[in-house]
PDB file of C-alpha atoms in Angstrom:
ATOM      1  CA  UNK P   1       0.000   0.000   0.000  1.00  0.00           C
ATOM      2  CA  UNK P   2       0.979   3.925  -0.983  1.00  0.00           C
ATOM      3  CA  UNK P   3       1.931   6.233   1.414  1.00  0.00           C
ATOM      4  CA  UNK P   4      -0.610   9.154   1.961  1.00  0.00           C
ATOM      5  CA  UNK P   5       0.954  12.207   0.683  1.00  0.00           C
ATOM      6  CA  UNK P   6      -1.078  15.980   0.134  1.00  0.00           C
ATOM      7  CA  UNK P   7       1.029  16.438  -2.730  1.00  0.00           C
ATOM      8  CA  UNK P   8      -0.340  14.070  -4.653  1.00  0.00           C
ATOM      9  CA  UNK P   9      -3.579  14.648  -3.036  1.00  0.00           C
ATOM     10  CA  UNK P  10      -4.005  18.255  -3.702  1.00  0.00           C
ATOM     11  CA  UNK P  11      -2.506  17.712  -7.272  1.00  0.00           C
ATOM     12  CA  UNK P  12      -5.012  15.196  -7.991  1.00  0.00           C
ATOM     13  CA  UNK P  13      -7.420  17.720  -6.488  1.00  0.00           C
ATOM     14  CA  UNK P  14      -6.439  20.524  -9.265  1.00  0.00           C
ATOM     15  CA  UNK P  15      -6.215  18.105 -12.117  1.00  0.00           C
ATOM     16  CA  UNK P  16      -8.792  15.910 -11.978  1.00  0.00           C
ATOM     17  CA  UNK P  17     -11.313  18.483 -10.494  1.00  0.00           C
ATOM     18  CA  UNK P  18      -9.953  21.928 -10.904  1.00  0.00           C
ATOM     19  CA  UNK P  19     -13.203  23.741 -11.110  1.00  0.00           C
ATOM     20  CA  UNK P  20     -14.488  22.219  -8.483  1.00  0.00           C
ATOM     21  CA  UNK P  21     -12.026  22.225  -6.464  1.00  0.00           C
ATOM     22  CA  UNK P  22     -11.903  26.183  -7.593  1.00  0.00           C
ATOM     23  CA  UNK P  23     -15.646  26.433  -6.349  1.00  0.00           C
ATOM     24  CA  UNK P  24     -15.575  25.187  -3.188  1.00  0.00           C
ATOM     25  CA  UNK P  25     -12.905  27.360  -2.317  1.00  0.00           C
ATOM     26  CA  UNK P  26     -14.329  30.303  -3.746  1.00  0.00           C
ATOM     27  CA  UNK P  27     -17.805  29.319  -2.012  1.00  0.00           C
ATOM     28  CA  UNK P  28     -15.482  28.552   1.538  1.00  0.00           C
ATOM     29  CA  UNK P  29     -13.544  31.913   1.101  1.00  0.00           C
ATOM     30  CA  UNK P  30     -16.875  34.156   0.398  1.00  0.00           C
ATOM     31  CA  UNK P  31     -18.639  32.165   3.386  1.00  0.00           C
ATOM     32  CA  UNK P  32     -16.006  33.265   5.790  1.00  0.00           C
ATOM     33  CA  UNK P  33     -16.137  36.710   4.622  1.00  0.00           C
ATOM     34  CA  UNK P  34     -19.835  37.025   5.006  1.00  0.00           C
ATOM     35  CA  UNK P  35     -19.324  35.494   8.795  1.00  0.00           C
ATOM     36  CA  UNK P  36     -16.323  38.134   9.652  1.00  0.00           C
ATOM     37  CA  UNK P  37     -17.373  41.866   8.047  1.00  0.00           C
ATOM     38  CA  UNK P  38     -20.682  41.232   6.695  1.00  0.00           C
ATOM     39  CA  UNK P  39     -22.774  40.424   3.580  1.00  0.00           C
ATOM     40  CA  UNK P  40     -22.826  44.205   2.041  1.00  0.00           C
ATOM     41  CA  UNK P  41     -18.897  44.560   2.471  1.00  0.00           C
ATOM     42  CA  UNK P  42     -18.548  41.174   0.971  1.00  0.00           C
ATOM     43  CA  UNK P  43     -20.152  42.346  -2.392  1.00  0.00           C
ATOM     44  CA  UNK P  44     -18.266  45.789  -2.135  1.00  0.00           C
ATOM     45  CA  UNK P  45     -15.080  43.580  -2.229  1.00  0.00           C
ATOM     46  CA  UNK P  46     -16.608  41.336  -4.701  1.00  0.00           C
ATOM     47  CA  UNK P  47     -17.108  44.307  -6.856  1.00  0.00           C
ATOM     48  CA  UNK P  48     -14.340  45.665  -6.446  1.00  0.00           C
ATOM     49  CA  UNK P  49     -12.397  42.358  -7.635  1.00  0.00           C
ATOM     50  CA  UNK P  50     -14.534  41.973 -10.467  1.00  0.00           C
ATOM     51  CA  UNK P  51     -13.733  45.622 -11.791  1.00  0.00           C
ATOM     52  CA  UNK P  52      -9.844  45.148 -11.343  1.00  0.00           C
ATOM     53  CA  UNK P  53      -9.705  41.695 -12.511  1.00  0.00           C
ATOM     54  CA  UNK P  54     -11.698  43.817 -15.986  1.00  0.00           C
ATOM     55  CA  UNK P  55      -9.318  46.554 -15.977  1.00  0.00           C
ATOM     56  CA  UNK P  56      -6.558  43.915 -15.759  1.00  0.00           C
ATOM     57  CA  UNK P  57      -7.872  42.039 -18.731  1.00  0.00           C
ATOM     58  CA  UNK P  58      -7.861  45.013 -20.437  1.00  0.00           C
ATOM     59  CA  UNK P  59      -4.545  46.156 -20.051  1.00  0.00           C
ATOM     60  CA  UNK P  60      -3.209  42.351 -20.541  1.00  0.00           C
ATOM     61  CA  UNK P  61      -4.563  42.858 -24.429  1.00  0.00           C
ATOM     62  CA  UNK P  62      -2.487  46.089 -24.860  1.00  0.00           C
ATOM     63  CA  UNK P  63      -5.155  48.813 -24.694  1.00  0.00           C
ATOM     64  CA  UNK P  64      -4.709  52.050 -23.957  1.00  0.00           C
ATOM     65  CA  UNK P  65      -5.264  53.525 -20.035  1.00  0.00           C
ATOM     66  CA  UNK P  66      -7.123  56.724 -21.741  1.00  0.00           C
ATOM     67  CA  UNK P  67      -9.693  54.988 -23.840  1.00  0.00           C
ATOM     68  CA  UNK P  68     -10.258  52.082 -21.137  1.00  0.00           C
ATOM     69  CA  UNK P  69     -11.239  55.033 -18.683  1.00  0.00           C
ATOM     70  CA  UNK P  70     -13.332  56.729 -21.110  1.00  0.00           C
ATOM     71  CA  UNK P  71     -15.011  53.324 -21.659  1.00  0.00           C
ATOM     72  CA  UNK P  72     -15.727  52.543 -17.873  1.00  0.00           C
ATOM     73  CA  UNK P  73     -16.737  56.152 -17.635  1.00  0.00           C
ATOM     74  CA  UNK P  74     -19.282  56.013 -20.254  1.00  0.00           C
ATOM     75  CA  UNK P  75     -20.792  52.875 -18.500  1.00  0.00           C
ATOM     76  CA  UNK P  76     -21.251  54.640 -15.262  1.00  0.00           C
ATOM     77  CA  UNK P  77     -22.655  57.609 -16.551  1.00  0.00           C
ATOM     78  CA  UNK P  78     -25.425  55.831 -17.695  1.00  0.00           C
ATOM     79  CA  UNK P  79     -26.452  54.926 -14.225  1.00  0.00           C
ATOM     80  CA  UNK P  80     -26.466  58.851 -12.864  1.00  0.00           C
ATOM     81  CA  UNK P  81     -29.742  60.424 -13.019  1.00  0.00           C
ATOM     82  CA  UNK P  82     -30.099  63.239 -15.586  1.00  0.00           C
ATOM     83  CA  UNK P  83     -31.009  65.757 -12.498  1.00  0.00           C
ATOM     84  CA  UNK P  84     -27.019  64.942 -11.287  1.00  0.00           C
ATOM     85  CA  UNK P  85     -26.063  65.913 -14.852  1.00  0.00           C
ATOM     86  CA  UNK P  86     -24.499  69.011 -16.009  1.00  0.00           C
TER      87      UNK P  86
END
């Protein structure tokens, strides 16, 4: 009989069932985070993630700073009422 070892374990783990395995510790990670500062600071992280992990994609295919700010900016702008507009 095999010795036990994590190694193999956990790179069975990411191989065999890498989304899964992804999931659960996604799921495990946002669970504690709800339990320690709260559900409504959880999404403000969550969004904040989510909007650097798009600016990151961004810059990772070469485009410019300038016109990916104009871009977000256009998409928030269409959330402001008109009365908050100049």
């Amino acid at each position: 009989m095999e010795e036990f070892s994590y190694r193999q374990f956990v790179k069975m783990l990411l191989t065999k069932y890498r989304w899964r395995t992804i999931g659960i510790l996604a799921g495990f990670v946002i669970g504690i985070s709800i339990l320690c500062f709260g559900f409504f600071r959880t999404v403000f992280v969550i969004c904040l993630s989510l909007g650097g992990l798009y600016v990151g994609m961004k810059l990772d295919d070469d485009e410019n700073l300038a016109d990916l700010a104009g871009i977000v900016l256009d998409k928030i702008e269409r959330f402001i009422p008109d009365i908050f507009r100049h």
